[in-house]
mmCIF file of C-alpha atoms and ligand atoms in Angstrom:
data_model
loop_
_atom_site.group_PDB
_atom_site.id
_atom_site.type_symbol
_atom_site.label_atom_id
_atom_site.label_comp_id
_atom_site.label_asym_id
_atom_site.label_seq_id
_atom_site.Cartn_x
_atom_site.Cartn_y
_atom_site.Cartn_z
ATOM 1 C CA MET A 1 -82.006 -140.786 62.881
ATOM 2 C CA LYS A 2 -81.718 -140.924 66.596
ATOM 3 C CA LEU A 3 -78.586 -140.328 68.627
ATOM 4 C CA VAL A 4 -78.155 -140.393 72.374
ATOM 5 C CA VAL A 5 -75.908 -137.890 74.147
ATOM 6 C CA THR A 6 -75.099 -139.077 77.618
ATOM 7 C CA GLY A 7 -72.591 -138.776 80.426
ATOM 8 C CA PRO A 8 -72.360 -137.878 84.104
ATOM 9 C CA PHE A 9 -73.951 -134.891 85.822
ATOM 10 C CA GLY A 10 -72.814 -131.475 84.585
ATOM 11 C CA VAL A 11 -70.490 -132.792 81.875
ATOM 12 C CA GLY A 12 -71.968 -130.616 79.126
ATOM 13 C CA LYS A 13 -74.772 -132.672 77.552
ATOM 14 C CA THR A 14 -77.217 -129.781 77.378
ATOM 15 C CA THR A 15 -74.486 -127.458 76.139
ATOM 16 C CA LEU A 16 -73.519 -129.815 73.315
ATOM 17 C CA ILE A 17 -77.120 -130.200 72.209
ATOM 18 C CA ARG A 18 -77.685 -126.449 72.373
ATOM 19 C CA THR A 19 -74.598 -125.937 70.218
ATOM 20 C CA LEU A 20 -75.624 -128.477 67.588
ATOM 21 C CA SER A 21 -79.390 -128.108 67.512
ATOM 22 C CA GLU A 22 -81.168 -125.805 65.094
ATOM 23 C CA ILE A 23 -84.027 -125.472 67.552
ATOM 24 C CA PRO A 24 -83.471 -124.331 71.136
ATOM 25 C CA PRO A 25 -83.065 -127.549 73.135
ATOM 26 C CA LEU A 26 -86.434 -128.751 74.313
ATOM 27 C CA HIS A 27 -86.819 -129.915 77.829
ATOM 28 C CA THR A 28 -88.920 -133.049 77.999
ATOM 29 C CA GLU A 29 -90.078 -135.025 80.946
ATOM 30 C CA GLU A 30 -89.864 -138.767 80.928
ATOM 31 C CA ALA A 31 -91.670 -140.675 83.621
ATOM 32 C CA MET A 32 -89.868 -143.608 85.145
ATOM 33 C CA THR A 33 -91.092 -146.042 87.749
ATOM 34 C CA GLU A 34 -88.561 -146.600 90.469
ATOM 35 C CA THR A 35 -88.565 -149.204 93.132
ATOM 36 C CA GLY A 36 -87.699 -147.550 96.405
ATOM 37 C CA ALA A 37 -84.513 -149.053 97.777
ATOM 38 C CA GLY A 38 -84.681 -150.087 101.422
ATOM 39 C CA HIS A 39 -88.139 -148.671 101.884
ATOM 40 C CA ASP A 40 -90.089 -151.886 101.804
ATOM 41 C CA ASP A 41 -93.395 -151.400 103.541
ATOM 42 C CA LEU A 42 -94.920 -153.716 106.117
ATOM 43 C CA ALA A 43 -96.633 -155.889 103.539
ATOM 44 C CA GLY A 44 -93.261 -156.578 101.980
ATOM 45 C CA VAL A 45 -94.220 -154.813 98.790
ATOM 46 C CA PRO A 46 -91.496 -152.480 97.674
ATOM 47 C CA ASP A 47 -92.906 -149.008 97.287
ATOM 48 C CA LYS A 48 -92.762 -147.718 93.784
ATOM 49 C CA THR A 49 -92.523 -144.092 92.911
ATOM 50 C CA THR A 50 -92.743 -142.436 89.585
ATOM 51 C CA THR A 51 -89.878 -140.093 88.973
ATOM 52 C CA THR A 52 -89.781 -137.677 86.141
ATOM 53 C CA VAL A 53 -86.444 -137.349 84.460
ATOM 54 C CA ALA A 54 -85.491 -134.371 82.337
ATOM 55 C CA VAL A 55 -84.269 -135.238 78.874
ATOM 56 C CA ASP A 56 -83.003 -132.648 76.399
ATOM 57 C CA PHE A 57 -84.092 -132.910 72.835
ATOM 58 C CA GLY A 58 -82.474 -131.256 69.854
ATOM 59 C CA ARG A 59 -82.666 -131.524 66.102
ATOM 60 C CA LEU A 60 -79.902 -131.147 63.556
ATOM 61 C CA THR A 61 -80.612 -131.136 59.828
ATOM 62 C CA VAL A 62 -77.607 -132.497 58.005
ATOM 63 C CA PRO A 63 -77.000 -131.614 54.346
ATOM 64 C CA GLY A 64 -78.333 -134.479 52.247
ATOM 65 C CA GLU A 65 -81.820 -134.251 53.710
ATOM 66 C CA LEU A 66 -81.064 -136.143 56.870
ATOM 67 C CA VAL A 67 -82.286 -135.208 60.294
ATOM 68 C CA LEU A 68 -80.417 -136.153 63.417
ATOM 69 C CA TYR A 69 -82.450 -136.176 66.623
ATOM 70 C CA LEU A 70 -80.371 -135.727 69.736
ATOM 71 C CA PHE A 71 -81.566 -137.095 73.071
ATOM 72 C CA GLY A 72 -79.570 -135.796 76.023
ATOM 73 C CA THR A 73 -80.042 -138.462 78.643
ATOM 74 C CA PRO A 74 -78.523 -138.418 82.132
ATOM 75 C CA GLY A 75 -75.953 -141.131 82.709
ATOM 76 C CA GLN A 76 -76.695 -141.870 86.367
ATOM 77 C CA GLU A 77 -77.242 -145.551 86.995
ATOM 78 C CA ARG A 78 -80.717 -145.129 88.400
ATOM 79 C CA PHE A 79 -81.895 -143.818 85.046
ATOM 80 C CA PHE A 80 -80.742 -146.860 83.092
ATOM 81 C CA PRO A 81 -84.201 -148.391 82.570
ATOM 82 C CA LEU A 82 -85.326 -145.168 80.942
ATOM 83 C CA TRP A 83 -82.108 -144.930 78.988
ATOM 84 C CA GLU A 84 -82.643 -148.310 77.455
ATOM 85 C CA ASP A 85 -86.081 -147.260 76.289
ATOM 86 C CA ILE A 86 -84.845 -144.032 74.754
ATOM 87 C CA ALA A 87 -81.870 -145.682 73.072
ATOM 88 C CA ARG A 88 -83.966 -148.264 71.236
ATOM 89 C CA GLY A 89 -83.355 -147.869 67.530
ATOM 90 C CA ALA A 90 -80.627 -145.283 68.019
ATOM 91 C CA LEU A 91 -77.722 -145.062 65.624
ATOM 92 C CA GLY A 92 -75.310 -144.807 68.513
ATOM 93 C CA ALA A 93 -74.357 -142.882 71.600
ATOM 94 C CA LEU A 94 -71.969 -140.108 72.430
ATOM 95 C CA VAL A 95 -70.601 -140.516 75.948
ATOM 96 C CA LEU A 96 -69.267 -137.256 77.372
ATOM 97 C CA ALA A 97 -66.434 -137.190 79.864
ATOM 98 C CA ASP A 98 -64.652 -134.567 81.959
ATOM 99 C CA THR A 99 -60.910 -134.941 82.634
ATOM 100 C CA ARG A 100 -61.418 -133.966 86.275
ATOM 101 C CA ARG A 101 -63.556 -137.021 86.872
ATOM 102 C CA LEU A 102 -63.081 -139.504 84.067
ATOM 103 C CA GLY A 103 -64.247 -142.361 86.245
ATOM 104 C CA ASP A 104 -67.742 -140.874 86.421
ATOM 105 C CA SER A 105 -68.228 -141.925 82.813
ATOM 106 C CA PHE A 106 -67.491 -145.611 83.486
ATOM 107 C CA PRO A 107 -70.974 -146.756 84.542
ATOM 108 C CA VAL A 108 -72.632 -145.256 81.494
ATOM 109 C CA MET A 109 -69.960 -146.673 79.159
ATOM 110 C CA ASP A 110 -70.542 -150.100 80.674
ATOM 111 C CA MET A 111 -74.246 -149.779 80.136
ATOM 112 C CA VAL A 112 -73.943 -148.660 76.527
ATOM 113 C CA GLU A 113 -71.602 -151.571 75.859
ATOM 114 C CA GLU A 114 -74.007 -153.980 77.467
ATOM 115 C CA GLN A 115 -76.710 -152.829 75.096
ATOM 116 C CA GLY A 116 -74.484 -153.349 72.105
ATOM 117 C CA LEU A 117 -74.919 -149.742 71.039
ATOM 118 C CA PRO A 118 -71.934 -148.271 69.191
ATOM 119 C CA TYR A 119 -70.469 -145.280 70.978
ATOM 120 C CA ALA A 120 -67.751 -142.694 70.864
ATOM 121 C CA VAL A 121 -66.284 -140.871 73.835
ATOM 122 C CA ALA A 122 -66.142 -137.093 73.684
ATOM 123 C CA VAL A 123 -63.930 -135.460 76.293
ATOM 124 C CA ASN A 124 -65.403 -132.038 76.901
ATOM 125 C CA ARG A 125 -62.595 -129.580 77.567
ATOM 126 C CA PHE A 126 -63.211 -127.222 80.424
ATOM 127 C CA PRO A 127 -60.718 -124.353 80.801
ATOM 128 C CA ASP A 128 -59.930 -125.158 84.429
ATOM 129 C CA ALA A 129 -59.549 -128.871 83.787
ATOM 130 C CA PRO A 130 -56.232 -130.593 83.171
ATOM 131 C CA THR A 131 -55.502 -131.499 79.564
ATOM 132 C CA TYR A 132 -54.037 -134.814 78.538
ATOM 133 C CA GLY A 133 -53.006 -136.406 75.306
ATOM 134 C CA ASP A 134 -55.368 -138.860 73.664
ATOM 135 C CA GLU A 135 -53.199 -141.837 74.595
ATOM 136 C CA VAL A 136 -53.265 -141.002 78.299
ATOM 137 C CA LEU A 137 -57.029 -140.475 78.174
ATOM 138 C CA ARG A 138 -57.596 -143.740 76.354
ATOM 139 C CA LYS A 139 -55.603 -145.543 79.008
ATOM 140 C CA HIS A 140 -57.451 -143.902 81.890
ATOM 141 C CA LEU A 141 -60.823 -144.532 80.283
ATOM 142 C CA ASP A 142 -59.786 -148.092 79.499
ATOM 143 C CA LEU A 143 -61.053 -147.743 75.938
ATOM 144 C CA HIS A 144 -61.080 -150.512 73.406
ATOM 145 C CA PRO A 145 -58.707 -149.603 70.542
ATOM 146 C CA SER A 146 -61.667 -149.357 68.152
ATOM 147 C CA THR A 147 -63.680 -146.952 70.315
ATOM 148 C CA PRO A 148 -63.278 -143.404 69.012
ATOM 149 C CA LEU A 149 -62.066 -140.739 71.409
ATOM 150 C CA VAL A 150 -62.416 -137.068 70.537
ATOM 151 C CA GLN A 151 -61.597 -134.002 72.588
ATOM 152 C CA CYS A 152 -64.016 -131.178 72.018
ATOM 153 C CA ASP A 153 -65.455 -127.946 73.321
ATOM 154 C CA ALA A 154 -69.185 -128.394 73.665
ATOM 155 C CA ARG A 155 -69.740 -124.655 73.298
ATOM 156 C CA GLU A 156 -68.309 -124.599 69.789
ATOM 157 C CA ARG A 157 -70.221 -125.876 66.817
ATOM 158 C CA ARG A 158 -67.336 -127.088 64.680
ATOM 159 C CA SER A 159 -65.685 -128.716 67.625
ATOM 160 C CA SER A 160 -68.935 -130.468 68.563
ATOM 161 C CA VAL A 161 -69.408 -131.870 65.065
ATOM 162 C CA GLU A 162 -66.130 -133.832 65.324
ATOM 163 C CA PRO A 163 -67.373 -136.422 67.823
ATOM 164 C CA LEU A 164 -70.467 -136.935 65.655
ATOM 165 C CA ILE A 165 -68.247 -137.649 62.651
ATOM 166 C CA ALA A 166 -66.127 -140.048 64.703
ATOM 167 C CA LEU A 167 -69.245 -141.838 65.876
ATOM 168 C CA ALA A 168 -70.698 -142.123 62.373
ATOM 169 C CA GLU A 169 -67.384 -143.526 61.073
ATOM 170 C CA HIS A 170 -67.365 -146.021 63.902
ATOM 171 C CA VAL A 171 -70.958 -147.073 63.217
ATOM 172 C CA LEU A 172 -70.063 -147.590 59.587
ATOM 173 C CA THR A 173 -67.259 -150.015 60.412
ATOM 174 C CA ARG A 174 -69.756 -152.183 62.261
ATOM 175 C CA LEU A 175 -72.449 -152.302 59.599
ATOM 176 C CA PRO A 176 -72.578 -155.165 57.130
ATOM 177 C CA GLU A 177 -72.432 -154.514 53.386
ATOM 178 C CA ASP A 178 -75.772 -153.405 51.956
ATOM 179 C CA ARG A 179 -77.606 -155.978 49.964
ATOM 180 C CA PRO A 180 -77.877 -154.894 46.351
ATOM 181 C CA MET B 1 -77.420 -121.630 85.049
ATOM 182 C CA SER B 2 -80.713 -123.010 86.212
ATOM 183 C CA ARG B 3 -83.961 -123.251 84.423
ATOM 184 C CA ALA B 4 -87.174 -122.630 86.329
ATOM 185 C CA PRO B 5 -89.090 -125.891 86.347
ATOM 186 C CA ARG B 6 -92.218 -125.590 84.301
ATOM 187 C CA ARG B 7 -95.276 -126.367 86.354
ATOM 188 C CA ARG B 8 -97.646 -128.829 84.880
ATOM 189 C CA LEU B 9 -101.267 -127.694 84.923
ATOM 190 C CA VAL B 10 -102.836 -131.092 85.382
ATOM 191 C CA PRO B 11 -101.253 -134.128 87.038
ATOM 192 C CA ALA B 12 -100.226 -136.705 84.466
ATOM 193 C CA TYR B 13 -102.550 -139.370 85.867
ATOM 194 C CA LEU B 14 -105.552 -137.115 85.322
ATOM 195 C CA VAL B 15 -104.601 -136.279 81.786
ATOM 196 C CA THR B 16 -104.492 -139.931 80.862
ATOM 197 C CA GLY B 17 -107.622 -140.828 82.801
ATOM 198 C CA GLY B 18 -105.585 -143.171 84.946
ATOM 199 C CA ARG B 19 -104.644 -145.414 82.090
ATOM 200 C CA GLN B 20 -101.046 -146.447 81.844
ATOM 201 C CA LEU B 21 -101.107 -148.200 78.534
ATOM 202 C CA THR B 22 -102.163 -147.076 75.161
ATOM 203 C CA SER B 23 -103.687 -149.105 72.389
ATOM 204 C CA ARG B 24 -101.046 -147.538 70.218
ATOM 205 C CA ALA B 25 -98.018 -149.216 71.698
ATOM 206 C CA ASP B 26 -96.271 -148.503 68.425
ATOM 207 C CA LEU B 27 -96.205 -144.771 69.029
ATOM 208 C CA ASP B 28 -92.604 -143.761 69.274
ATOM 209 C CA ARG B 29 -90.963 -140.603 70.610
ATOM 210 C CA LEU B 30 -90.117 -139.721 67.052
ATOM 211 C CA SER B 31 -93.502 -140.602 65.556
ATOM 212 C CA VAL B 32 -94.688 -137.652 63.528
ATOM 213 C CA LEU B 33 -98.136 -136.399 64.523
ATOM 214 C CA THR B 34 -100.349 -134.643 62.006
ATOM 215 C CA LEU B 35 -103.826 -133.190 62.313
ATOM 216 C CA ALA B 36 -106.000 -135.515 60.254
ATOM 217 C CA ASP B 37 -108.900 -133.302 59.333
ATOM 218 C CA ALA B 38 -109.392 -129.852 60.770
ATOM 219 C CA LYS B 39 -113.162 -130.097 60.339
ATOM 220 C CA LEU B 40 -113.396 -133.067 62.650
ATOM 221 C CA THR B 41 -112.466 -130.874 65.565
ATOM 222 C CA GLU B 42 -115.577 -128.785 65.077
ATOM 223 C CA THR B 43 -118.265 -131.480 65.239
ATOM 224 C CA PRO B 44 -119.655 -131.972 68.759
ATOM 225 C CA GLU B 45 -119.676 -135.778 68.575
ATOM 226 C CA ALA B 46 -116.030 -135.792 67.591
ATOM 227 C CA THR B 47 -115.004 -133.596 70.492
ATOM 228 C CA ALA B 48 -117.116 -135.415 73.079
ATOM 229 C CA GLY B 49 -114.959 -136.977 75.754
ATOM 230 C CA ILE B 50 -111.779 -135.257 74.792
ATOM 231 C CA GLY B 51 -110.132 -133.161 77.411
ATOM 232 C CA PRO B 52 -108.266 -129.872 77.470
ATOM 233 C CA GLU B 53 -104.947 -131.582 76.861
ATOM 234 C CA HIS B 54 -106.359 -133.121 73.712
ATOM 235 C CA HIS B 55 -107.441 -129.691 72.525
ATOM 236 C CA ARG B 56 -104.042 -128.256 73.304
ATOM 237 C CA LEU B 57 -102.355 -130.973 71.286
ATOM 238 C CA CYS B 58 -104.662 -130.343 68.313
ATOM 239 C CA ALA B 59 -104.018 -126.596 68.560
ATOM 240 C CA LEU B 60 -100.276 -127.218 68.685
ATOM 241 C CA LEU B 61 -100.459 -129.269 65.497
ATOM 242 C CA ALA B 62 -102.661 -126.831 63.598
ATOM 243 C CA PRO B 63 -99.716 -125.048 61.930
ATOM 244 C CA GLY B 64 -98.074 -128.356 60.938
ATOM 245 C CA SER B 65 -96.705 -131.738 61.970
ATOM 246 C CA LEU B 66 -94.407 -132.295 64.919
ATOM 247 C CA SER B 67 -92.683 -135.273 66.450
ATOM 248 C CA LEU B 68 -94.302 -136.669 69.574
ATOM 249 C CA VAL B 69 -91.367 -135.755 71.787
ATOM 250 C CA GLU B 70 -91.523 -132.149 70.609
ATOM 251 C CA CYS B 71 -95.258 -132.048 71.348
ATOM 252 C CA ALA B 72 -94.529 -133.291 74.863
ATOM 253 C CA ALA B 73 -91.982 -130.529 75.398
ATOM 254 C CA HIS B 74 -94.282 -127.808 74.093
ATOM 255 C CA LEU B 75 -97.257 -129.028 76.111
ATOM 256 C CA GLY B 76 -95.156 -129.462 79.248
ATOM 257 C CA LEU B 77 -96.391 -133.024 79.620
ATOM 258 C CA PRO B 78 -94.349 -136.150 80.249
ATOM 259 C CA VAL B 79 -93.703 -138.132 77.098
ATOM 260 C CA SER B 80 -95.699 -141.093 78.410
ATOM 261 C CA ALA B 81 -98.762 -138.886 78.983
ATOM 262 C CA THR B 82 -98.441 -137.382 75.526
ATOM 263 C CA VAL B 83 -98.462 -140.881 74.028
ATOM 264 C CA VAL B 84 -101.824 -141.572 75.661
ATOM 265 C CA VAL B 85 -103.351 -138.262 74.582
ATOM 266 C CA ALA B 86 -102.107 -138.792 71.019
ATOM 267 C CA ALA B 87 -103.427 -142.364 70.956
ATOM 268 C CA ASP B 88 -106.888 -141.129 72.010
ATOM 269 C CA LEU B 89 -106.890 -138.614 69.192
ATOM 270 C CA ILE B 90 -105.733 -141.171 66.654
ATOM 271 C CA GLU B 91 -108.545 -143.456 67.733
ATOM 272 C CA SER B 92 -111.086 -140.652 67.392
ATOM 273 C CA GLY B 93 -109.756 -139.783 63.950
ATOM 274 C CA HIS B 94 -108.378 -136.359 64.809
ATOM 275 C CA LEU B 95 -104.762 -137.252 64.377
ATOM 276 C CA GLN B 96 -102.606 -139.326 62.145
ATOM 277 C CA ALA B 97 -99.239 -140.673 63.152
ATOM 278 C CA ARG B 98 -96.497 -142.035 61.033
ATOM 279 C CA GLY B 99 -93.406 -143.804 62.160
ATOM 280 C CA PRO B 100 -90.074 -142.102 62.435
ATOM 281 C CA VAL B 101 -88.222 -141.688 59.166
ATOM 282 C CA PRO B 102 -86.073 -143.662 58.737
ATOM 283 C CA ARG B 103 -87.128 -146.507 60.954
ATOM 284 C CA ALA B 104 -84.492 -148.041 63.162
ATOM 285 C CA GLN B 105 -84.193 -151.201 61.105
ATOM 286 C CA GLU B 106 -83.569 -149.172 57.965
ATOM 287 C CA ILE B 107 -80.208 -147.933 59.156
ATOM 288 C CA ASP B 108 -77.814 -149.247 56.544
ATOM 289 C CA ARG B 109 -74.414 -148.345 55.187
ATOM 290 C CA SER B 110 -75.615 -146.011 52.477
ATOM 291 C CA LEU B 111 -77.597 -143.997 55.003
ATOM 292 C CA VAL B 112 -74.668 -143.679 57.404
ATOM 293 C CA GLU B 113 -72.386 -142.827 54.472
ATOM 294 C CA ARG B 114 -74.756 -140.018 53.512
ATOM 295 C CA LEU B 115 -74.773 -138.850 57.114
ATOM 296 C CA LEU B 116 -70.960 -138.784 57.163
ATOM 297 C CA VAL B 117 -70.768 -136.757 53.965
ATOM 298 C CA GLY B 118 -73.316 -134.328 55.379
ATOM 299 C CA LEU B 119 -71.599 -134.024 58.759
ATOM 300 C CA ARG B 120 -68.226 -133.355 57.134
ATOM 301 C CA THR B 121 -69.668 -130.321 55.367
ATOM 302 C CA LEU B 122 -70.501 -128.895 58.807
ATOM 303 C CA ARG B 123 -66.838 -128.888 59.831
HETATM 304 N N1 GTP C 1 -65.719 -124.036 79.657
HETATM 305 C C1 GTP C 1 -66.644 -124.880 79.265
HETATM 306 N N2 GTP C 1 -67.772 -124.930 79.979
HETATM 307 C C2 GTP C 1 -68.720 -125.786 79.586
HETATM 308 C C3 GTP C 1 -68.543 -126.618 78.473
HETATM 309 N N3 GTP C 1 -69.628 -127.393 78.340
HETATM 310 C C4 GTP C 1 -70.446 -127.068 79.338
HETATM 311 N N4 GTP C 1 -69.917 -126.074 80.106
HETATM 312 C C5 GTP C 1 -70.529 -125.491 81.301
HETATM 313 O O1 GTP C 1 -70.661 -126.518 82.252
HETATM 314 C C6 GTP C 1 -71.905 -126.450 82.944
HETATM 315 C C7 GTP C 1 -72.682 -127.735 82.806
HETATM 316 O O2 GTP C 1 -73.011 -127.959 81.445
HETATM 317 P P1 GTP C 1 -74.389 -128.633 81.012
HETATM 318 O O3 GTP C 1 -74.391 -128.625 79.537
HETATM 319 O O4 GTP C 1 -75.541 -128.030 81.710
HETATM 320 O O5 GTP C 1 -74.151 -130.097 81.527
HETATM 321 P P2 GTP C 1 -75.179 -131.299 81.551
HETATM 322 O O6 GTP C 1 -74.379 -132.515 81.240
HETATM 323 O O7 GTP C 1 -76.339 -131.027 80.688
HETATM 324 O O8 GTP C 1 -75.576 -131.305 83.071
HETATM 325 P P3 GTP C 1 -76.811 -132.032 83.758
HETATM 326 O O9 GTP C 1 -77.956 -131.977 82.821
HETATM 327 O O10 GTP C 1 -77.017 -131.222 84.999
HETATM 328 O O11 GTP C 1 -76.332 -133.409 84.078
HETATM 329 C C8 GTP C 1 -72.611 -125.245 82.352
HETATM 330 O O12 GTP C 1 -72.444 -124.166 83.219
HETATM 331 C C9 GTP C 1 -71.914 -125.016 81.025
HETATM 332 O O13 GTP C 1 -71.941 -123.651 80.672
HETATM 333 C C10 GTP C 1 -67.322 -126.525 77.737
HETATM 334 O O14 GTP C 1 -67.083 -127.190 76.744
HETATM 335 N N5 GTP C 1 -66.413 -125.631 78.194
HETATM 336 MG MG1 MG C 2 -78.376 -130.983 81.204
#
């Protein structure tokens, strides 16, 4: 099963995957074709460049013979085409947020919503960051009442499992009854 | 904390022979690659036209199967280039690929329920 871990720059994606993964996080390169903005050449053809984007990959074997594959994908808007490709067939997404810059998580939340992918928000607690109650965070993040919000410490295993549980519960509420 | 960027030995466009698409469009990041028949690698006709990256991928898979995305990471190649190399080797009979287990469309309640039970034991 595939799960996407995303969020703004430096929010703790790699840390969370390192904490959860049974293998050291693998660093993969994904190639993405970008259309250069404002660099149209004389022929009017926008110049295209291929950018490689680093994506972390981790693997978590869950009791019950299930394997969760974690794809740590940057949340910057310019990576959205790649994101969409990686997220195809994913169970859901974990969107990480930092209380010092909650707004940085908005674009990626919008994108995940647009794709109809279920997601949970994990607020990664940094020691030097202000702490807030869940209600205040929900208000600032403008979360739908059904979207799970979990505060965690991405460096701690038990703490990092909680957002996964919240996400799985959320996914379950959206799935139709199995056919017998 | 910064990681030294790993230098690629061969530019991606050379590895793939300039091709952008693969005949195996169904190869997924989580497709599991397995060496089909170790003997195949030894016959000269089977190895004709396969490059060093193809050999590296076969060598990587010798101890056992790996997902495509893991192969990419270990080979230090972009995922898209690894897809092309793997597709070549599937075509030549060196590799077998099977889809990710479970497939995306097989995500149902009982599976997610099992996942939840499993995750809760990790608390
Ligand atoms: N105190 C504390 N520090 C953390 C936590 N999570 C991450 N860090 C630190 O924050 C920094 C950034 O974390 P990363 O995991 O690299 O963040 P990232 O989202 O992968 O960053 P990019 O890949 O650069 O976008 C690192 O120095 C981590 O050690 C946390 O929960 N608590
Ligand atoms: Mg990172």
